[in-house]
CSV table of C-alpha atoms (C1' of nucleotides) in Angstrom, one decimal:
chain,number,residue,atom,x,y,z
K,1,UNK,CA,-55.6,-115.6,190.2
K,2,UNK,CA,-57.4,-119.2,189.1
K,3,UNK,CA,-60.4,-118.8,189.9
K,4,UNK,CA,-63.8,-118.6,188.5
K,5,UNK,CA,-64.3,-116.4,185.5
K,6,UNK,CA,-67.0,-114.2,187.5
K,7,UNK,CA,-64.8,-113.0,190.3
K,8,UNK,CA,-61.5,-112.9,188.3
K,9,UNK,CA,-63.2,-110.3,185.9
K,10,UNK,CA,-63.8,-108.7,189.0
K,11,UNK,CA,-60.8,-108.5,190.7
K,12,UNK,CA,-59.5,-107.0,186.9
K,13,UNK,CA,-61.4,-104.1,186.8
K,14,UNK,CA,-60.6,-103.4,190.1
K,15,UNK,CA,-57.3,-103.1,190.3
K,16,UNK,CA,-57.3,-101.6,186.7
K,17,UNK,CA,-59.3,-98.7,188.8
K,18,UNK,CA,-57.1,-99.2,191.3
K,19,UNK,CA,-54.2,-98.0,188.4
K,20,UNK,CA,-56.1,-95.1,187.2
K,21,UNK,CA,-55.6,-93.5,190.4
K,22,UNK,CA,-52.2,-93.9,191.2
K,23,UNK,CA,-51.7,-92.5,187.5
K,24,UNK,CA,-50.7,-96.0,186.5
K,25,UNK,CA,-53.7,-96.0,183.8
K,26,UNK,CA,-54.0,-95.3,180.7
K,27,UNK,CA,-57.5,-93.9,180.1
K,28,UNK,CA,-56.8,-90.3,182.5
K,29,UNK,CA,-53.7,-90.6,183.2
K,30,UNK,CA,-53.1,-88.6,186.1
K,31,UNK,CA,-49.4,-87.9,186.8
K,32,UNK,CA,-48.0,-90.7,189.0
K,33,UNK,CA,-48.9,-89.9,192.9
K,34,UNK,CA,-45.4,-91.5,195.0
K,35,UNK,CA,-43.0,-89.3,192.6
K,36,UNK,CA,-45.2,-86.4,192.4
K,37,UNK,CA,-44.8,-86.1,196.2
K,38,UNK,CA,-40.6,-86.7,196.4
K,39,UNK,CA,-40.3,-84.5,193.4
K,40,UNK,CA,-42.6,-81.5,195.3
K,41,UNK,CA,-40.9,-82.5,198.9
K,42,UNK,CA,-36.9,-82.4,196.6
K,43,UNK,CA,-36.6,-86.1,197.2
K,44,UNK,CA,-35.7,-88.3,194.2
K,45,UNK,CA,-38.9,-91.6,195.3
K,46,UNK,CA,-35.6,-93.7,196.8
K,47,UNK,CA,-34.9,-90.5,199.2
K,48,UNK,CA,-38.4,-90.3,200.4
K,49,UNK,CA,-38.5,-94.5,200.0
K,50,UNK,CA,-36.0,-94.4,202.3
K,51,UNK,CA,-37.1,-91.8,205.2
K,52,UNK,CA,-40.5,-94.0,205.2
K,53,UNK,CA,-38.7,-97.0,205.8
K,54,UNK,CA,-36.6,-95.0,208.7
K,55,UNK,CA,-39.0,-95.1,212.2
K,56,UNK,CA,-38.5,-92.5,213.9
K,57,UNK,CA,-36.2,-92.9,217.4
K,58,UNK,CA,-35.1,-95.6,215.7
K,59,UNK,CA,-32.0,-97.1,213.9
K,60,UNK,CA,-31.2,-99.2,211.2
K,61,UNK,CA,-28.6,-101.4,209.6
K,62,UNK,CA,-28.2,-99.9,205.8
K,63,UNK,CA,-28.0,-103.1,204.4
K,64,UNK,CA,-32.2,-103.4,205.4
K,65,UNK,CA,-32.5,-100.0,203.6
K,66,UNK,CA,-30.9,-102.1,200.2
K,67,UNK,CA,-33.2,-104.5,200.3
K,68,UNK,CA,-36.2,-103.1,202.0
K,69,UNK,CA,-36.1,-100.3,198.9
K,70,UNK,CA,-34.9,-103.1,196.2
K,71,UNK,CA,-31.7,-101.8,195.0
K,72,UNK,CA,-27.9,-102.5,195.5
K,73,UNK,CA,-25.8,-101.9,198.4
K,74,UNK,CA,-23.6,-99.4,196.5
K,75,UNK,CA,-26.9,-97.1,195.8
K,76,UNK,CA,-27.5,-97.2,199.5
K,77,UNK,CA,-24.5,-95.4,200.0
K,78,UNK,CA,-25.8,-92.7,198.0
K,79,UNK,CA,-28.4,-92.6,199.1
K,80,UNK,CA,-27.9,-92.2,202.5
K,81,UNK,CA,-24.6,-89.6,201.6
K,82,UNK,CA,-27.2,-88.0,200.0
K,83,UNK,CA,-29.2,-87.7,203.0
K,84,UNK,CA,-27.3,-86.9,205.6
K,85,UNK,CA,-25.5,-84.3,203.5
K,86,UNK,CA,-28.9,-82.5,203.5
K,87,UNK,CA,-28.9,-83.4,208.0
K,88,UNK,CA,-32.1,-85.7,207.7
K,89,UNK,CA,-29.7,-88.7,209.1
K,90,UNK,CA,-27.4,-90.2,210.7
K,91,UNK,CA,-24.7,-92.5,210.7
K,92,UNK,CA,-23.9,-94.4,213.7
K,93,UNK,CA,-21.6,-97.3,213.8
K,94,UNK,CA,-22.5,-100.5,215.3
K,95,UNK,CA,-22.4,-101.4,219.2
K,96,UNK,CA,-22.6,-105.2,218.2
K,97,UNK,CA,-20.9,-105.7,214.8
K,98,UNK,CA,-18.3,-103.2,213.7
K,99,UNK,CA,-19.2,-104.1,210.1
K,100,UNK,CA,-22.1,-102.0,209.8
K,101,UNK,CA,-23.4,-98.7,209.4
K,102,UNK,CA,-26.8,-98.5,211.4
K,103,UNK,CA,-28.6,-95.6,209.7
K,104,UNK,CA,-31.4,-92.7,212.2
K,105,UNK,CA,-33.4,-89.6,211.0
K,106,UNK,CA,-32.5,-86.4,213.0
K,107,UNK,CA,-34.9,-83.9,214.2
K,108,UNK,CA,-35.1,-82.4,210.5
K,109,UNK,CA,-35.4,-85.8,209.0
K,110,UNK,CA,-38.1,-86.8,211.6
K,111,UNK,CA,-40.1,-83.7,209.9
K,112,UNK,CA,-39.8,-84.1,206.4
K,113,UNK,CA,-40.9,-88.4,206.8
K,114,UNK,CA,-44.4,-86.8,208.1
K,115,UNK,CA,-44.7,-83.9,205.6
K,116,UNK,CA,-43.7,-86.5,203.3
K,117,UNK,CA,-46.1,-89.4,204.2
K,118,UNK,CA,-48.6,-86.3,205.2
K,119,UNK,CA,-49.0,-85.7,201.6
K,120,UNK,CA,-48.8,-89.1,200.5
K,121,UNK,CA,-51.5,-90.6,202.3
K,122,UNK,CA,-54.2,-87.4,201.5
K,123,UNK,CA,-57.0,-89.6,199.7
K,124,UNK,CA,-57.3,-88.7,195.9
K,125,UNK,CA,-60.2,-85.8,195.2
K,126,UNK,CA,-62.1,-88.3,193.2
K,127,UNK,CA,-63.1,-89.9,196.7
K,128,UNK,CA,-65.7,-86.9,196.7
K,129,UNK,CA,-67.7,-89.3,194.3
K,130,UNK,CA,-69.1,-91.9,197.1
K,131,UNK,CA,-71.2,-90.8,199.8
K,132,UNK,CA,-69.8,-92.1,203.8
K,133,UNK,CA,-71.3,-95.6,203.6
K,134,UNK,CA,-70.0,-96.4,200.4
K,135,UNK,CA,-66.2,-94.6,201.5
K,136,UNK,CA,-66.5,-96.5,204.7
K,137,UNK,CA,-67.0,-100.5,203.1
K,138,UNK,CA,-64.6,-99.1,200.4
K,139,UNK,CA,-62.4,-99.3,203.4
K,140,UNK,CA,-63.0,-102.2,205.0
K,141,UNK,CA,-62.6,-104.1,201.5
K,142,UNK,CA,-59.3,-102.8,200.6
K,143,UNK,CA,-57.8,-103.2,204.3
K,144,UNK,CA,-58.7,-106.5,203.9
K,145,UNK,CA,-56.8,-107.3,201.0
K,146,UNK,CA,-53.7,-105.1,201.6
K,147,UNK,CA,-53.9,-107.1,205.3
K,148,UNK,CA,-53.8,-110.6,203.2
K,149,UNK,CA,-50.4,-112.0,202.8
K,150,UNK,CA,-49.0,-112.2,199.0
K,151,UNK,CA,-49.5,-115.9,198.0
K,152,UNK,CA,-46.1,-116.3,196.3
K,153,UNK,CA,-47.1,-117.2,193.0
K,154,UNK,CA,-45.3,-120.3,190.7
M,1,UNK,CA,-61.2,-83.8,200.8
M,2,UNK,CA,-63.2,-81.3,203.5
M,3,UNK,CA,-65.8,-83.2,204.0
M,4,UNK,CA,-66.7,-84.2,207.6
M,5,UNK,CA,-64.3,-86.1,209.9
M,6,UNK,CA,-65.4,-90.1,209.7
M,7,UNK,CA,-65.6,-90.4,205.7
M,8,UNK,CA,-62.3,-88.4,205.4
M,9,UNK,CA,-60.8,-91.6,207.9
M,10,UNK,CA,-62.4,-94.3,205.9
M,11,UNK,CA,-61.1,-92.3,202.7
M,12,UNK,CA,-57.3,-92.5,204.2
M,13,UNK,CA,-58.2,-96.1,205.3
M,14,UNK,CA,-58.8,-96.1,201.6
M,15,UNK,CA,-55.9,-94.6,200.6
M,16,UNK,CA,-53.7,-96.2,202.1
M,17,UNK,CA,-54.3,-99.2,201.9
M,18,UNK,CA,-53.6,-98.7,197.9
M,19,UNK,CA,-50.4,-97.4,198.2
M,20,UNK,CA,-49.6,-100.4,200.0
M,21,UNK,CA,-51.0,-103.0,197.3
M,22,UNK,CA,-49.1,-100.5,194.9
M,23,UNK,CA,-46.2,-101.0,196.5
M,24,UNK,CA,-46.0,-97.3,197.8
M,25,UNK,CA,-47.0,-98.7,201.0
M,26,UNK,CA,-44.7,-98.3,204.6
M,27,UNK,CA,-45.4,-101.6,205.5
M,28,UNK,CA,-45.6,-104.5,203.4
M,29,UNK,CA,-42.9,-102.8,200.7
M,30,UNK,CA,-43.9,-105.0,197.8
M,31,UNK,CA,-42.0,-104.7,195.3
M,32,UNK,CA,-42.9,-101.4,192.7
M,33,UNK,CA,-46.1,-102.4,189.6
M,34,UNK,CA,-45.2,-100.4,187.3
M,35,UNK,CA,-41.2,-100.2,186.9
M,36,UNK,CA,-41.7,-104.2,187.8
M,37,UNK,CA,-43.3,-105.1,184.2
M,38,UNK,CA,-41.5,-102.7,182.4
M,39,UNK,CA,-37.9,-103.8,184.3
M,40,UNK,CA,-39.2,-108.0,182.7
M,41,UNK,CA,-39.9,-106.6,179.0
M,42,UNK,CA,-36.9,-104.5,178.5
M,43,UNK,CA,-38.8,-101.7,178.9
M,44,UNK,CA,-38.2,-98.2,180.3
M,45,UNK,CA,-41.0,-97.2,181.9
M,46,UNK,CA,-42.2,-93.8,180.3
M,47,UNK,CA,-41.5,-96.3,177.1
M,48,UNK,CA,-43.6,-98.7,178.3
M,49,UNK,CA,-46.5,-95.9,178.6
M,50,UNK,CA,-45.4,-94.4,175.4
M,51,UNK,CA,-46.3,-98.9,174.0
M,52,UNK,CA,-49.7,-97.6,176.3
M,53,UNK,CA,-50.8,-94.6,174.9
M,54,UNK,CA,-50.4,-95.4,171.3
M,55,UNK,CA,-53.9,-97.1,170.6
M,56,UNK,CA,-53.3,-99.9,168.0
M,57,UNK,CA,-53.9,-99.2,163.8
M,58,UNK,CA,-54.1,-95.6,165.7
M,59,UNK,CA,-51.9,-93.2,164.7
M,60,UNK,CA,-50.1,-90.1,167.5
M,61,UNK,CA,-48.6,-86.7,167.2
M,62,UNK,CA,-44.4,-87.1,169.4
M,63,UNK,CA,-46.0,-84.0,171.1
M,64,UNK,CA,-48.9,-85.8,172.7
M,65,UNK,CA,-47.0,-88.2,173.5
M,66,UNK,CA,-45.1,-86.2,176.2
M,67,UNK,CA,-47.9,-83.9,177.1
M,68,UNK,CA,-49.9,-87.4,178.2
M,69,UNK,CA,-46.6,-88.9,179.3
M,70,UNK,CA,-45.7,-85.5,181.6
M,71,UNK,CA,-41.8,-85.1,180.0
M,72,UNK,CA,-39.7,-83.0,177.6
M,73,UNK,CA,-40.4,-82.7,174.2
M,74,UNK,CA,-36.4,-84.5,173.6
M,75,UNK,CA,-37.0,-86.8,175.7
M,76,UNK,CA,-40.0,-88.1,173.8
M,77,UNK,CA,-37.4,-87.8,170.3
M,78,UNK,CA,-35.7,-90.2,172.5
M,79,UNK,CA,-38.0,-92.2,173.8
M,80,UNK,CA,-39.2,-93.1,170.3
M,81,UNK,CA,-35.8,-93.4,168.3
M,82,UNK,CA,-35.5,-96.4,171.0
M,83,UNK,CA,-38.6,-98.1,170.3
M,84,UNK,CA,-38.3,-97.3,166.4
M,85,UNK,CA,-35.0,-99.1,166.8
M,86,UNK,CA,-36.2,-101.9,168.6
M,87,UNK,CA,-39.0,-101.6,165.8
M,88,UNK,CA,-42.1,-101.5,168.1
M,89,UNK,CA,-42.9,-98.6,166.7
M,90,UNK,CA,-42.6,-96.1,163.2
M,91,UNK,CA,-42.5,-93.1,162.4
M,92,UNK,CA,-45.0,-91.4,159.4
M,93,UNK,CA,-44.8,-88.0,158.5
M,94,UNK,CA,-47.8,-86.1,159.0
M,95,UNK,CA,-49.8,-85.5,155.6
M,96,UNK,CA,-51.4,-82.3,157.3
M,97,UNK,CA,-49.1,-81.2,158.5
M,98,UNK,CA,-45.1,-80.8,157.5
M,99,UNK,CA,-43.7,-80.1,161.3
M,100,UNK,CA,-45.6,-83.0,162.8
M,101,UNK,CA,-44.4,-86.8,163.3
M,102,UNK,CA,-46.9,-88.7,163.7
M,103,UNK,CA,-46.2,-92.2,165.6
M,104,UNK,CA,-47.8,-95.4,164.8
M,105,UNK,CA,-47.0,-98.9,167.0
M,106,UNK,CA,-45.7,-101.9,164.6
M,107,UNK,CA,-46.6,-105.2,164.6
M,108,UNK,CA,-44.1,-106.5,167.1
M,109,UNK,CA,-45.0,-103.4,169.1
M,110,UNK,CA,-48.9,-104.4,169.4
M,111,UNK,CA,-47.9,-107.5,171.1
M,112,UNK,CA,-45.9,-106.5,173.4
M,113,UNK,CA,-48.3,-103.6,173.9
M,114,UNK,CA,-50.7,-106.8,174.7
M,115,UNK,CA,-47.9,-108.8,177.4
M,116,UNK,CA,-47.2,-105.2,179.4
M,117,UNK,CA,-50.8,-104.5,179.4
M,118,UNK,CA,-51.5,-108.0,180.9
M,119,UNK,CA,-49.1,-108.2,183.1
M,120,UNK,CA,-50.1,-104.9,184.5
M,121,UNK,CA,-54.0,-105.7,184.7
M,122,UNK,CA,-53.5,-108.9,186.1
M,123,UNK,CA,-54.6,-109.2,189.8
M,124,UNK,CA,-52.3,-109.4,193.4
M,125,UNK,CA,-52.4,-112.1,194.1
M,126,UNK,CA,-54.3,-111.0,197.3
M,127,UNK,CA,-57.5,-110.0,196.1
M,128,UNK,CA,-58.2,-113.9,196.7
M,129,UNK,CA,-59.2,-112.6,200.3
M,130,UNK,CA,-62.4,-111.5,199.1
M,131,UNK,CA,-64.5,-113.8,198.1
M,132,UNK,CA,-66.7,-112.8,194.8
M,133,UNK,CA,-69.2,-110.7,196.6
M,134,UNK,CA,-66.8,-108.4,198.1
M,135,UNK,CA,-64.7,-108.7,194.7
M,136,UNK,CA,-68.1,-107.2,192.7
M,137,UNK,CA,-68.4,-104.9,195.5
M,138,UNK,CA,-65.0,-103.2,195.7
M,139,UNK,CA,-64.6,-103.2,191.7
M,140,UNK,CA,-68.2,-101.4,191.9
M,141,UNK,CA,-66.6,-98.1,194.3
M,142,UNK,CA,-63.5,-98.1,192.5
M,143,UNK,CA,-64.5,-97.9,188.9
M,144,UNK,CA,-67.2,-95.2,190.6
M,145,UNK,CA,-64.2,-92.9,192.1
M,146,UNK,CA,-62.2,-93.9,189.0
M,147,UNK,CA,-64.9,-92.3,186.6
M,148,UNK,CA,-64.4,-89.0,188.7
M,149,UNK,CA,-63.6,-86.2,187.3
M,150,UNK,CA,-60.8,-85.1,189.7
M,151,UNK,CA,-61.7,-81.9,191.2
M,152,UNK,CA,-58.8,-79.8,191.0
M,153,UNK,CA,-57.8,-78.9,194.3
M,154,UNK,CA,-56.9,-75.2,195.1
P,1,DT,C1',-14.6,-117.8,204.0
P,2,DA,C1',-19.2,-114.6,203.9
P,3,DT,C1',-21.1,-110.3,205.0
P,4,DT,C1',-21.1,-104.7,205.5
P,5,DG,C1',-20.0,-101.2,203.6
P,6,DT,C1',-17.4,-97.9,200.1
P,7,DT,C1',-15.4,-96.4,195.5
P,8,DA,C1',-14.8,-96.1,190.7
P,9,DT,C1',-16.9,-96.3,186.9
P,10,DA,C1',-20.4,-96.6,183.3
P,11,DC,C1',-24.9,-97.8,181.9
P,12,DT,C1',-30.2,-95.2,181.3
P,13,DC,C1',-33.2,-91.5,182.6
P,14,DT,C1',-34.9,-86.9,182.1
P,15,DA,C1',-34.3,-81.9,181.1
P,16,DT,C1',-32.4,-77.1,179.2
P,17,DA,C1',-31.2,-74.8,175.4
P,18,DA,C1',-29.9,-74.1,171.2
P,19,DC,C1',-31.8,-74.8,166.6
P,20,DT,C1',-34.0,-76.7,162.0
P,21,DA,C1',-38.4,-76.6,159.3
P,22,DT,C1',-42.6,-75.1,159.1
P,23,DA,C1',-46.7,-73.2,159.9
S,1,DT,C1',-43.9,-65.3,165.7
S,2,DA,C1',-45.3,-69.7,167.5
S,3,DT,C1',-44.8,-74.2,167.3
S,4,DA,C1',-43.2,-80.1,166.1
S,5,DG,C1',-39.6,-82.1,166.6
S,6,DT,C1',-33.9,-82.6,166.7
S,7,DT,C1',-29.0,-82.0,168.1
S,8,DA,C1',-25.9,-81.7,172.1
S,9,DT,C1',-24.9,-81.7,176.7
S,10,DA,C1',-25.1,-82.4,181.3
S,11,DG,C1',-27.4,-83.8,185.5
S,12,DA,C1',-29.8,-87.6,188.3
S,13,DG,C1',-31.0,-92.4,189.4
S,14,DT,C1',-28.9,-96.7,189.9
S,15,DA,C1',-26.2,-101.1,188.7
S,16,DT,C1',-21.7,-104.5,188.3
S,17,DA,C1',-17.1,-104.9,189.1
S,18,DA,C1',-13.1,-104.5,192.7
S,19,DC,C1',-12.4,-104.2,197.9
S,20,DA,C1',-10.9,-103.2,202.1
S,21,DA,C1',-12.5,-104.1,207.2
S,22,DT,C1',-14.6,-107.0,209.8
S,23,DA,C1',-16.7,-111.5,211.3
DNA sequence: TATTGTTATACTCTATAACTATA
DNA sequence: TATAGTTATAGAGTATAACAATA
């Protein structure tokens, strides 16, 4: 972000609006979306993050979950313990490497995950302030941004 | 969100991109912005939220902080204790009502708050994927959305 | 020797309940 | 009686360090 001043200003404005919508803004202070949805399903935010990361039908080493969630391996153990107690996931020994434990969603896990994603993906009511063309344009622009590789700063 | 299908689809797409950018997405899993910035400054997320809410030069009853941050009064006490220990805020008795304690930022608090906001408001690198016109348009659309009153669903 | 996962432990975040002072 | 804030306490979230098993 060291371009021309006008562009920077527009970027700051856009970003600030995003923070606002997401519940991290200073002005209206909406409740933050992700933790709220997690709480509605009786999940800790990271538990929901883990469920999200797990693809239905797929199998994932515990280590990968920790990397994705930016949390310690010991906490992944705890996370997995609790999700397993609730019957949402199961552990399976890896056939390839006897050190690794693979995680898979159970049927109940697939269902809970779907509920979580449905709630999360529900756009905010405020989108009604835009007409259809505006909304489509917004979607295009944001998708272009989100698809871009983050340039590691520094 | 019960409009026409096209509009809904565009909204979902836009919203999904926002979640992605903010670190709540499933695909790239960027680290979530707000907690990361707080950690960089050695603050708990809610501590940073409190600092944000406090306007420099202003004075705010503790109760209001709890409402804004959606947390319990007892935790506000703790929050304020720790922020006060670090010299970022100070308590002042209210002249109007001897039950209420007013909170004000100290000089150090104003400075820390500014640092936090600067980091938070820094747009993501990915905005570089848009040219100036696109960025301006994005800013306009998002601002319009963020300024809209949320229609309480139900 | 390095890596995956677990256990033990402790620290931080946050809420509930009971309480004090004031209104 | 209701409201602002505090204290005591407990629970959930998360990390560090030491460890076992496997590679």
